[in-house]
Amino acid sequence: MTFRFDNSYARDLEGFYVDWPAAPVPAPRLLRLNRPLAEELGLDPDLLEREGAEIFSGRCLPEGAHPLAQVYAGHQFGGFSPQLGDGRALLIGEITDRAGRRRDLQLKGSGRTPFSRGADGKAALGPVLREYLVGEAMHGLGIPTTRALAAVTTGEPLLRQEGERPGAILTRVAASHIRVGTFQFFAARSDIDRVRRLADYAIARHYPELASAPEPYLAFYEAVAEAQAQLVARWMLVGFIHGVMNTDNMTISGETIDYGPCAFMEGYDPGTVFSSIDLQGRYAYGNQPFILAWNLARLGEALLPLLDADAVRAADKANSVLETVGARYQGHWMAGMRAKLGLAGAEEGDAQLAEDLLEAMRGQRADWTLTFRRLADAVTDAGTLRPLFRDAAALEAWLPRWRARLAPDAAERMRATNPIYIARNHRVEEALAAAHAGDLAPFDRLLEVLADPFSERADRELFAVPAPEGFDDSYRTFCGT
Ligand code: AMP
Ligand code: MG
């Protein structure tokens, strides 16, 4: 199998990683291969079906692979950790896909590295399949994301809090794995030369048009702010809660990365938190836009020495970008919300109209996904929408105001932008529990539904149904460690 690796990170960024091999595994088995993604990458899926267990377990790396663990730092729940890095993952190389895009291939769960900090460097089957599912769900929704190419089991049992779990490895594909925290690692060590080298590399890889800008590093900061503002707006529009928006989990490319305790919100409540470790609700649904700006401020700090030789002018420049983050986010959110609501053009009062719907949903347990989906029916008849609300009085008052703003083909347009199927927590858990018991059929079925989340079909009716009452109140997600 020819992977045609071209490992620019290893070549250009010495000192940003350590060469490291995957740990031996006793009995690797290819559990799932993402055939469409393999094809997109220019790889032969049939060959991968045969040789994937060896390759994706790290046992037998293809020619040209260069396994390495990347270093990074990061603010975790607001506190700075100067020394993080790939503690359970290895970048094995970069390949150019059919569309000419450079993509990282990473093994996640491949064993201890110098950055494992006391943990085992391994991944259990449940979290691997969860990342696979949710990443593909995001891709199906058209949201920038890392993706799963393969899942293997290693044949090695792991001890986890819940008991013994099968060990597994996820092969992850990303535009790159450069994080806000990668910049912070060198900035915290006052290694300005390396911060600059990383910025030059990131510009060349992700924003090549900026290399000739009058102030390339300022333009780069602005481009990352724009990409992340757009990303978080898109999360919010589908009710996605990342769950651990630490700066080491925010990419420079603007892709969603690190699906640990993430989940989709069902009943609308801005305070929704599922992560078992997020006791303060720092990463609650409604906080995500603020954390976006907070994290971008940390990136700005790391880039300061590149923005201007004069510290005051550098801070002014960073602030000039940071001040735009709220408006950038709001602009993307509002554009997306207009599409979700099927509005004609753009008018002053649209933000208020949207806010008033959210207000009518709040405290009603109105399901985020279904409310927007059934709103398309309500263009003519609110019969399918009303039952989603405990008390629909506020909704009834809102509907005529909304109807007065509708685009001519609103219902059709709304159904193309408001999904009917999301990765509902009880469905994800059901699929993972079955997989743990050796039955991958529910996982496959859910994956198939999530790949096509906008077309409603009678035989998929059950996947649109919210969790039983009370399920989400006690539902907790974990980081996968
Ligand atoms: P996360 O917030 O889950 O992305 O992980 C934060 C840090 O913890 C990263 O540097 C990971 O590499 C590391 N980490 C997480 N789980 C493990 C594990 N099982 N073994 C070693 N390191 C881990
Ligand atoms: Mg992470």
Short mmCIF file of C-alpha atoms and ligand atoms in Angstrom, two decimals:
data_model
loop_
_atom_site.label_atom_id
_atom_site.label_comp_id
_atom_site.label_asym_id
_atom_site.label_seq_id
_atom_site.Cartn_x
_atom_site.Cartn_y
_atom_site.Cartn_z
CA MET A 1 0.00 0.00 0.00
CA THR A 2 1.46 3.35 -1.00
CA PHE A 3 0.59 6.12 1.45
CA ARG A 4 2.93 8.64 -0.21
CA PHE A 5 3.76 10.32 3.09
CA ASP A 6 5.29 13.77 3.11
CA ASN A 7 6.07 14.62 6.72
CA SER A 8 6.48 18.38 6.79
CA TYR A 9 5.95 18.68 10.55
CA ALA A 10 8.84 16.31 11.25
CA ARG A 11 10.99 17.97 8.60
CA ASP A 12 10.38 21.64 9.36
CA LEU A 13 9.72 21.69 13.10
CA GLU A 14 12.52 19.91 14.87
CA GLY A 15 12.17 20.52 18.61
CA PHE A 16 8.37 20.52 18.40
CA TYR A 17 8.08 16.76 18.91
CA VAL A 18 9.90 13.62 19.90
CA ASP A 19 10.26 10.61 17.63
CA TRP A 20 8.36 7.83 19.30
CA PRO A 21 7.17 4.33 18.36
CA ALA A 22 3.74 2.85 19.00
CA ALA A 23 3.58 0.38 21.88
CA PRO A 24 3.35 -3.28 20.87
CA VAL A 25 -0.16 -4.71 20.90
CA PRO A 26 -0.97 -8.39 21.38
CA ALA A 27 -3.77 -9.12 18.90
CA PRO A 28 -4.93 -6.23 16.71
CA ARG A 29 -8.21 -6.54 14.86
CA LEU A 30 -9.65 -4.05 12.41
CA LEU A 31 -13.06 -3.22 13.78
CA ARG A 32 -14.20 -0.53 11.37
CA LEU A 33 -12.74 1.20 8.35
CA ASN A 34 -14.17 4.45 7.03
CA ARG A 35 -14.21 3.48 3.37
CA PRO A 36 -15.47 6.78 1.93
CA LEU A 37 -12.77 8.65 3.85
CA ALA A 38 -10.12 6.15 2.72
CA GLU A 39 -11.14 6.87 -0.86
CA GLU A 40 -11.07 10.61 -0.28
CA LEU A 41 -7.50 10.17 0.94
CA GLY A 42 -6.54 8.26 -2.21
CA LEU A 43 -6.07 5.01 -0.29
CA ASP A 44 -7.29 1.58 -1.38
CA PRO A 45 -10.08 0.52 1.02
CA ASP A 46 -9.93 -3.15 -0.01
CA LEU A 47 -6.26 -3.32 0.76
CA LEU A 48 -6.83 -1.51 4.05
CA GLU A 49 -9.51 -4.03 4.98
CA ARG A 50 -6.83 -6.71 4.64
CA GLU A 51 -3.84 -4.92 6.18
CA GLY A 52 -5.56 -2.34 8.38
CA ALA A 53 -5.20 -4.26 11.66
CA GLU A 54 -1.42 -4.17 11.39
CA ILE A 55 -1.23 -0.58 10.10
CA PHE A 56 -3.80 1.11 12.32
CA SER A 57 -2.52 -0.60 15.46
CA GLY A 58 0.92 0.84 14.80
CA ARG A 59 2.36 -2.65 14.59
CA CYS A 60 3.48 -2.31 11.02
CA LEU A 61 3.77 1.25 9.84
CA PRO A 62 3.74 1.86 6.10
CA GLU A 63 6.89 3.03 4.37
CA GLY A 64 7.48 6.74 4.79
CA ALA A 65 5.60 7.00 8.10
CA HIS A 66 7.39 9.00 10.79
CA PRO A 67 5.75 8.37 14.16
CA LEU A 68 6.19 11.23 16.60
CA ALA A 69 4.56 12.73 19.68
CA GLN A 70 3.87 16.47 19.42
CA VAL A 71 4.54 18.79 22.34
CA TYR A 72 2.05 21.40 23.47
CA ALA A 73 0.90 23.26 26.54
CA GLY A 74 -2.54 24.55 27.40
CA HIS A 75 -4.96 26.23 29.72
CA GLN A 76 -7.04 23.45 31.24
CA PHE A 77 -10.19 24.74 32.95
CA GLY A 78 -8.51 28.14 33.21
CA GLY A 79 -5.23 27.00 34.75
CA PHE A 80 -2.03 26.87 32.70
CA SER A 81 -0.28 23.52 32.19
CA PRO A 82 3.10 24.30 30.62
CA GLN A 83 3.86 20.70 29.69
CA LEU A 84 1.26 18.69 27.82
CA GLY A 85 1.68 16.91 24.53
CA ASP A 86 0.56 13.73 22.82
CA GLY A 87 0.29 11.48 25.84
CA ARG A 88 -1.71 8.77 24.11
CA ALA A 89 -1.35 9.63 20.44
CA LEU A 90 1.23 9.63 17.67
CA LEU A 91 1.29 11.55 14.43
CA ILE A 92 2.34 8.90 11.95
CA GLY A 93 2.56 11.14 8.92
CA GLU A 94 0.90 13.46 6.44
CA ILE A 95 -0.67 12.56 3.15
CA THR A 96 -2.14 14.65 0.38
CA ASP A 97 -5.73 13.75 -0.33
CA ARG A 98 -7.45 13.59 -3.71
CA ALA A 99 -8.40 17.26 -3.48
CA GLY A 100 -4.75 18.19 -2.87
CA ARG A 101 -5.19 18.92 0.82
CA ARG A 102 -2.51 17.90 3.32
CA ARG A 103 -3.99 15.70 6.07
CA ASP A 104 -2.44 14.37 9.29
CA LEU A 105 -2.84 10.71 10.18
CA GLN A 106 -2.74 10.14 13.91
CA LEU A 107 -3.05 7.02 16.03
CA LYS A 108 -4.90 7.76 19.26
CA GLY A 109 -4.49 5.20 22.03
CA SER A 110 -1.10 3.95 20.81
CA GLY A 111 0.63 3.81 24.18
CA ARG A 112 2.74 5.85 26.54
CA THR A 113 4.96 8.68 25.34
CA PRO A 114 7.25 11.07 27.26
CA PHE A 115 4.11 13.25 27.71
CA SER A 116 1.81 10.68 29.31
CA ARG A 117 2.16 12.09 32.84
CA GLY A 118 1.41 8.92 34.75
CA ALA A 119 -1.45 7.74 32.54
CA ASP A 120 -1.30 4.60 30.41
CA GLY A 121 -1.35 6.16 26.94
CA LYS A 122 -4.08 3.78 25.86
CA ALA A 123 -7.71 4.24 24.80
CA ALA A 124 -10.68 2.04 25.57
CA LEU A 125 -13.11 0.85 22.93
CA GLY A 126 -16.03 3.00 24.12
CA PRO A 127 -14.31 6.40 23.81
CA VAL A 128 -12.76 5.37 20.47
CA LEU A 129 -16.13 4.50 18.98
CA ARG A 130 -17.66 7.62 20.53
CA GLU A 131 -15.09 9.85 18.82
CA TYR A 132 -15.69 7.94 15.59
CA LEU A 133 -19.46 8.45 15.79
CA VAL A 134 -19.55 12.07 16.88
CA GLY A 135 -16.84 13.14 14.43
CA GLU A 136 -18.77 11.56 11.56
CA ALA A 137 -21.98 13.15 12.85
CA MET A 138 -20.31 16.57 12.74
CA HIS A 139 -19.03 15.86 9.25
CA GLY A 140 -22.54 14.87 8.20
CA LEU A 141 -23.74 18.23 9.51
CA GLY A 142 -21.12 20.00 7.41
CA ILE A 143 -19.13 21.21 10.42
CA PRO A 144 -15.31 21.27 10.13
CA THR A 145 -13.96 18.34 12.09
CA THR A 146 -11.24 15.75 12.44
CA ARG A 147 -12.49 12.39 11.22
CA ALA A 148 -12.03 8.73 12.01
CA LEU A 149 -10.37 6.61 9.35
CA ALA A 150 -10.34 3.39 11.35
CA ALA A 151 -10.93 1.79 14.72
CA VAL A 152 -8.96 -1.27 15.80
CA THR A 153 -9.08 -3.29 18.97
CA THR A 154 -5.68 -4.22 20.36
CA GLY A 155 -6.49 -7.44 22.17
CA GLU A 156 -5.25 -5.86 25.38
CA PRO A 157 -7.70 -5.31 28.24
CA LEU A 158 -7.41 -1.95 30.05
CA LEU A 159 -8.29 -1.19 33.60
CA ARG A 160 -10.69 1.72 33.82
CA GLN A 161 -12.87 3.11 36.61
CA GLU A 162 -15.86 1.18 35.23
CA GLY A 163 -13.85 -2.05 35.22
CA GLU A 164 -11.91 -3.88 32.55
CA ARG A 165 -12.39 -2.52 29.02
CA PRO A 166 -11.07 -3.65 25.64
CA GLY A 167 -8.15 -1.55 24.41
CA ALA A 168 -8.59 0.19 21.07
CA ILE A 169 -6.88 2.68 18.77
CA LEU A 170 -8.53 5.34 16.65
CA THR A 171 -6.88 6.52 13.46
CA ARG A 172 -7.71 10.18 13.21
CA VAL A 173 -7.43 12.43 10.17
CA ALA A 174 -6.97 16.17 10.68
CA ALA A 175 -6.08 19.24 8.62
CA SER A 176 -3.30 19.43 11.21
CA HIS A 177 -2.93 18.92 14.94
CA ILE A 178 -1.57 22.42 15.64
CA ARG A 179 -3.40 23.83 18.63
CA VAL A 180 -3.51 27.15 20.45
CA GLY A 181 -1.54 25.23 23.08
CA THR A 182 1.26 24.43 20.63
CA PHE A 183 1.99 28.17 20.44
CA GLN A 184 1.67 28.49 24.20
CA PHE A 185 4.29 25.81 24.78
CA PHE A 186 7.07 27.89 23.23
CA ALA A 187 5.69 31.28 24.27
CA ALA A 188 5.73 30.15 27.91
CA ARG A 189 9.43 29.33 27.50
CA SER A 190 10.11 32.71 25.86
CA ASP A 191 11.30 30.81 22.80
CA ILE A 192 10.20 33.49 20.36
CA ASP A 193 12.17 32.02 17.52
CA ARG A 194 10.14 28.82 17.75
CA VAL A 195 6.84 30.68 18.10
CA ARG A 196 7.75 32.42 14.84
CA ARG A 197 8.72 29.17 13.14
CA LEU A 198 5.45 27.60 14.18
CA ALA A 199 3.50 30.63 12.94
CA ASP A 200 5.34 30.52 9.60
CA TYR A 201 4.58 26.82 9.32
CA ALA A 202 0.90 27.28 10.24
CA ILE A 203 0.53 30.16 7.77
CA ALA A 204 2.11 28.11 4.97
CA ARG A 205 -0.07 25.12 5.78
CA HIS A 206 -3.43 26.71 6.58
CA TYR A 207 -3.45 30.32 5.43
CA PRO A 208 -0.85 30.54 2.62
CA GLU A 209 -2.44 33.66 1.14
CA LEU A 210 -1.41 35.58 4.28
CA ALA A 211 2.33 35.06 3.79
CA SER A 212 2.47 38.20 1.64
CA ALA A 213 0.18 40.32 3.86
CA PRO A 214 1.74 43.55 5.20
CA GLU A 215 1.63 42.09 8.73
CA PRO A 216 1.39 38.32 8.25
CA TYR A 217 1.28 37.39 11.96
CA LEU A 218 -1.49 39.83 12.72
CA ALA A 219 -3.38 38.58 9.67
CA PHE A 220 -2.79 35.02 10.89
CA TYR A 221 -4.21 35.82 14.32
CA GLU A 222 -7.22 37.38 12.65
CA ALA A 223 -7.71 34.35 10.38
CA VAL A 224 -7.63 31.93 13.32
CA ALA A 225 -10.07 34.15 15.22
CA GLU A 226 -12.38 34.08 12.20
CA ALA A 227 -12.12 30.30 11.73
CA GLN A 228 -12.77 29.55 15.41
CA ALA A 229 -15.61 32.10 15.68
CA GLN A 230 -17.29 30.48 12.70
CA LEU A 231 -16.74 27.01 14.15
CA VAL A 232 -18.20 27.79 17.57
CA ALA A 233 -21.18 29.54 15.95
CA ARG A 234 -21.84 26.34 14.02
CA TRP A 235 -21.59 24.25 17.20
CA MET A 236 -24.12 26.52 18.86
CA LEU A 237 -26.53 26.30 15.94
CA VAL A 238 -26.71 22.50 16.19
CA GLY A 239 -26.69 22.40 20.00
CA PHE A 240 -23.22 20.85 20.25
CA ILE A 241 -21.37 21.04 23.55
CA HIS A 242 -17.66 20.32 23.17
CA GLY A 243 -17.25 19.82 26.89
CA VAL A 244 -13.53 20.50 27.23
CA MET A 245 -12.61 23.68 25.38
CA ASN A 246 -9.14 23.87 26.86
CA THR A 247 -6.66 25.77 24.70
CA ASP A 248 -4.93 22.50 23.81
CA ASN A 249 -8.21 21.34 22.28
CA MET A 250 -8.67 24.34 19.95
CA THR A 251 -7.12 23.96 16.52
CA ILE A 252 -5.46 26.61 14.39
CA SER A 253 -7.20 25.16 11.34
CA GLY A 254 -10.68 25.74 12.79
CA GLU A 255 -11.58 22.04 12.91
CA THR A 256 -13.39 20.50 15.88
CA ILE A 257 -10.96 18.20 17.68
CA ASP A 258 -10.86 15.88 20.71
CA TYR A 259 -14.29 14.40 21.18
CA GLY A 260 -14.14 13.43 24.82
CA PRO A 261 -17.02 14.50 27.02
CA CYS A 262 -18.86 16.19 24.15
CA ALA A 263 -22.61 15.77 23.66
CA PHE A 264 -25.58 17.28 21.88
CA MET A 265 -28.07 19.25 23.95
CA GLU A 266 -31.64 18.02 23.76
CA GLY A 267 -33.99 20.29 25.75
CA TYR A 268 -32.83 23.89 25.32
CA ASP A 269 -31.05 25.19 28.39
CA PRO A 270 -27.95 27.40 28.04
CA GLY A 271 -26.59 25.98 31.31
CA THR A 272 -26.43 22.43 29.95
CA VAL A 273 -23.27 20.56 30.98
CA PHE A 274 -22.68 16.83 30.60
CA SER A 275 -18.99 16.49 31.44
CA SER A 276 -18.39 14.77 34.76
CA ILE A 277 -15.33 16.93 35.46
CA ASP A 278 -16.84 20.32 34.53
CA LEU A 279 -18.21 20.99 37.98
CA GLN A 280 -18.39 24.78 37.59
CA GLY A 281 -20.04 24.63 34.16
CA ARG A 282 -17.15 26.50 32.57
CA TYR A 283 -17.81 24.74 29.28
CA ALA A 284 -21.61 24.79 29.45
CA TYR A 285 -23.47 25.21 26.16
CA GLY A 286 -24.17 28.90 26.64
CA ASN A 287 -20.60 29.68 27.78
CA GLN A 288 -18.92 28.44 24.63
CA PRO A 289 -18.89 31.83 22.83
CA PHE A 290 -17.21 33.44 25.85
CA ILE A 291 -14.64 30.66 26.11
CA LEU A 292 -13.96 31.09 22.40
CA ALA A 293 -12.88 34.69 23.08
CA TRP A 294 -10.99 33.72 26.24
CA ASN A 295 -8.99 31.09 24.35
CA LEU A 296 -8.29 33.49 21.50
CA ALA A 297 -6.94 35.98 24.04
CA ARG A 298 -4.47 33.28 25.11
CA LEU A 299 -3.41 32.78 21.48
CA GLY A 300 -2.96 36.56 21.16
CA GLU A 301 -0.69 36.56 24.21
CA ALA A 302 1.45 33.81 22.73
CA LEU A 303 1.77 35.72 19.45
CA LEU A 304 2.54 39.14 21.03
CA PRO A 305 6.30 39.13 20.35
CA LEU A 306 5.57 38.51 16.66
CA LEU A 307 3.05 41.32 16.34
CA ASP A 308 5.39 44.20 17.15
CA ALA A 309 8.82 44.77 18.68
CA ASP A 310 7.22 47.38 20.92
CA ALA A 311 5.20 45.69 23.69
CA VAL A 312 2.51 48.38 23.88
CA ARG A 313 1.97 48.43 20.14
CA ALA A 314 1.91 44.60 20.09
CA ALA A 315 -0.81 44.56 22.76
CA ASP A 316 -2.81 47.19 20.83
CA LYS A 317 -2.64 45.08 17.70
CA ALA A 318 -3.69 41.91 19.51
CA ASN A 319 -6.58 43.79 21.10
CA SER A 320 -7.68 45.16 17.73
CA VAL A 321 -8.33 41.54 16.68
CA LEU A 322 -9.69 40.35 20.01
CA GLU A 323 -12.26 43.15 20.00
CA THR A 324 -13.73 41.75 16.77
CA VAL A 325 -14.31 38.23 18.08
CA GLY A 326 -17.74 38.93 19.57
CA ALA A 327 -19.00 40.54 16.36
CA ARG A 328 -17.50 37.80 14.20
CA TYR A 329 -19.18 35.13 16.29
CA GLN A 330 -22.46 37.02 16.37
CA GLY A 331 -22.34 37.56 12.60
CA HIS A 332 -21.92 33.84 11.91
CA TRP A 333 -24.49 32.86 14.50
CA MET A 334 -27.03 35.33 13.15
CA ALA A 335 -26.49 34.27 9.53
CA GLY A 336 -26.96 30.66 10.59
CA MET A 337 -30.00 31.50 12.69
CA ARG A 338 -31.62 33.37 9.77
CA ALA A 339 -31.18 30.23 7.70
CA LYS A 340 -32.57 28.04 10.50
CA LEU A 341 -35.61 30.30 10.75
CA GLY A 342 -36.08 30.56 6.97
CA LEU A 343 -36.06 34.34 7.03
CA ALA A 344 -36.15 36.49 3.91
CA GLY A 345 -33.09 38.74 3.67
CA ALA A 346 -31.80 40.44 6.81
CA GLU A 347 -33.60 42.95 9.00
CA GLU A 348 -32.79 44.85 12.18
CA GLY A 349 -35.21 42.97 14.39
CA ASP A 350 -34.00 39.47 13.41
CA ALA A 351 -31.72 39.04 16.43
CA GLN A 352 -34.61 39.90 18.73
CA LEU A 353 -36.92 37.54 16.85
CA ALA A 354 -34.41 34.71 17.35
CA GLU A 355 -33.84 35.59 21.00
CA ASP A 356 -37.57 35.59 21.63
CA LEU A 357 -37.93 32.09 20.23
CA LEU A 358 -35.09 30.90 22.47
CA GLU A 359 -36.80 32.57 25.41
CA ALA A 360 -40.04 30.75 24.55
CA MET A 361 -38.10 27.45 24.43
CA ARG A 362 -36.20 27.94 27.68
CA GLY A 363 -37.67 26.20 30.68
CA GLN A 364 -40.05 24.29 28.38
CA ARG A 365 -37.68 21.41 27.71
CA ALA A 366 -38.30 22.20 24.05
CA ASP A 367 -35.94 19.92 22.12
CA TRP A 368 -33.39 22.11 20.29
CA THR A 369 -33.16 19.93 17.17
CA LEU A 370 -36.84 19.08 16.83
CA THR A 371 -38.06 22.62 17.49
CA PHE A 372 -36.13 23.98 14.50
CA ARG A 373 -37.01 20.98 12.36
CA ARG A 374 -40.74 21.23 13.14
CA LEU A 375 -40.67 24.96 12.62
CA ALA A 376 -40.47 24.14 8.91
CA ASP A 377 -43.89 22.41 9.19
CA ALA A 378 -45.17 25.44 11.12
CA VAL A 379 -44.76 27.62 8.05
CA THR A 380 -48.26 26.32 7.31
CA ASP A 381 -49.34 24.40 10.41
CA ALA A 382 -47.84 24.35 13.93
CA GLY A 383 -49.48 20.99 14.78
CA THR A 384 -46.17 19.07 14.96
CA LEU A 385 -44.36 21.89 16.76
CA ARG A 386 -46.75 22.66 19.63
CA PRO A 387 -46.38 19.30 21.46
CA LEU A 388 -42.65 19.96 21.91
CA PHE A 389 -43.54 22.70 24.40
CA ARG A 390 -45.04 22.13 27.82
CA ASP A 391 -46.74 25.48 27.59
CA ALA A 392 -46.90 26.82 24.05
CA ALA A 393 -48.40 30.23 24.86
CA ALA A 394 -45.20 32.19 24.24
CA LEU A 395 -44.60 30.21 21.07
CA GLU A 396 -48.10 30.99 19.78
CA ALA A 397 -47.49 34.70 20.30
CA TRP A 398 -44.19 34.45 18.46
CA LEU A 399 -45.36 32.49 15.39
CA PRO A 400 -47.20 35.35 13.59
CA ARG A 401 -44.18 37.68 13.95
CA TRP A 402 -41.98 34.98 12.46
CA ARG A 403 -44.39 34.14 9.64
CA ALA A 404 -44.32 37.76 8.55
CA ARG A 405 -40.56 37.47 7.95
CA LEU A 406 -40.47 34.19 5.98
CA ALA A 407 -38.70 33.68 2.67
CA PRO A 408 -40.92 32.31 -0.15
CA ASP A 409 -39.37 28.81 -0.09
CA ALA A 410 -38.75 28.86 3.67
CA ALA A 411 -39.88 25.33 4.63
CA GLU A 412 -37.68 23.63 2.06
CA ARG A 413 -34.67 25.75 2.93
CA MET A 414 -35.17 25.14 6.64
CA ARG A 415 -35.24 21.38 6.17
CA ALA A 416 -31.91 21.59 4.36
CA THR A 417 -30.28 23.40 7.27
CA ASN A 418 -32.04 22.03 10.37
CA PRO A 419 -31.11 18.36 10.88
CA ILE A 420 -33.70 15.82 11.92
CA TYR A 421 -31.03 13.43 13.25
CA ILE A 422 -28.29 14.24 15.73
CA ALA A 423 -26.11 11.95 17.85
CA ARG A 424 -28.58 11.71 20.71
CA ASN A 425 -26.95 10.68 23.97
CA HIS A 426 -29.12 7.64 24.63
CA ARG A 427 -28.53 6.37 21.08
CA VAL A 428 -24.78 6.83 21.36
CA GLU A 429 -24.74 4.99 24.68
CA GLU A 430 -26.89 2.21 23.28
CA ALA A 431 -24.51 1.77 20.32
CA LEU A 432 -21.45 1.73 22.59
CA ALA A 433 -22.99 -0.72 25.03
CA ALA A 434 -23.87 -3.09 22.19
CA ALA A 435 -20.35 -2.74 20.74
CA HIS A 436 -18.91 -3.61 24.12
CA ALA A 437 -21.02 -6.74 24.09
CA GLY A 438 -19.69 -7.58 20.62
CA ASP A 439 -22.59 -6.33 18.49
CA LEU A 440 -21.65 -3.51 16.14
CA ALA A 441 -24.98 -3.40 14.31
CA PRO A 442 -26.41 -0.48 16.37
CA PHE A 443 -23.15 1.46 15.85
CA ASP A 444 -23.31 0.91 12.09
CA ARG A 445 -26.96 1.86 11.92
CA LEU A 446 -26.44 5.06 13.91
CA LEU A 447 -23.41 5.96 11.80
CA GLU A 448 -25.47 5.51 8.65
CA VAL A 449 -28.27 7.74 9.95
CA LEU A 450 -25.85 10.45 11.10
CA ALA A 451 -24.12 10.54 7.73
CA ASP A 452 -27.35 11.87 6.23
CA PRO A 453 -28.95 13.98 8.95
CA PHE A 454 -31.23 16.19 6.85
CA SER A 455 -33.41 13.69 4.99
CA GLU A 456 -36.24 12.44 7.15
CA ARG A 457 -37.21 8.83 6.55
CA ALA A 458 -39.98 6.74 8.04
CA ASP A 459 -37.62 3.82 8.80
CA ARG A 460 -35.40 6.13 10.87
CA GLU A 461 -38.17 7.60 12.98
CA LEU A 462 -36.73 6.29 16.25
CA PHE A 463 -33.49 8.18 15.79
CA ALA A 464 -35.31 11.52 15.92
CA VAL A 465 -36.92 10.79 19.27
CA PRO A 466 -35.45 12.56 22.34
CA ALA A 467 -34.15 10.59 25.30
CA PRO A 468 -36.74 9.38 27.80
CA GLU A 469 -37.71 12.02 30.36
CA GLY A 470 -35.01 12.38 33.00
CA PHE A 471 -32.25 10.68 30.96
CA ASP A 472 -30.33 13.87 30.24
CA ASP A 473 -30.64 15.14 33.82
CA SER A 474 -28.43 12.37 35.08
CA TYR A 475 -26.37 11.82 31.91
CA ARG A 476 -22.62 12.31 32.46
CA THR A 477 -19.81 12.13 29.94
CA PHE A 478 -16.15 11.36 30.54
CA CYS A 479 -12.83 12.38 29.06
CA GLY A 480 -12.04 8.87 27.91
CA THR A 481 -9.02 8.40 30.10
P1 AMP B 1 -7.67 15.87 26.60
O1 AMP B 1 -8.10 17.10 27.33
O2 AMP B 1 -8.52 14.66 26.80
O3 AMP B 1 -7.48 16.16 25.14
O4 AMP B 1 -6.24 15.43 27.18
C1 AMP B 1 -5.36 16.30 27.87
C2 AMP B 1 -3.96 15.72 27.96
O5 AMP B 1 -3.97 14.49 28.67
C3 AMP B 1 -3.31 15.43 26.61
O6 AMP B 1 -1.98 15.87 26.66
C4 AMP B 1 -3.41 13.94 26.48
O7 AMP B 1 -2.37 13.43 25.68
C5 AMP B 1 -3.32 13.46 27.92
N1 AMP B 1 -4.01 12.18 28.11
C6 AMP B 1 -5.32 11.94 28.09
N2 AMP B 1 -5.59 10.65 28.27
C7 AMP B 1 -4.40 10.01 28.41
C8 AMP B 1 -3.99 8.64 28.63
N3 AMP B 1 -4.87 7.64 28.73
N4 AMP B 1 -2.67 8.40 28.74
C9 AMP B 1 -1.78 9.39 28.62
N5 AMP B 1 -2.09 10.67 28.41
C10 AMP B 1 -3.39 10.99 28.32
MG MG B 2 -6.79 17.06 23.86
#
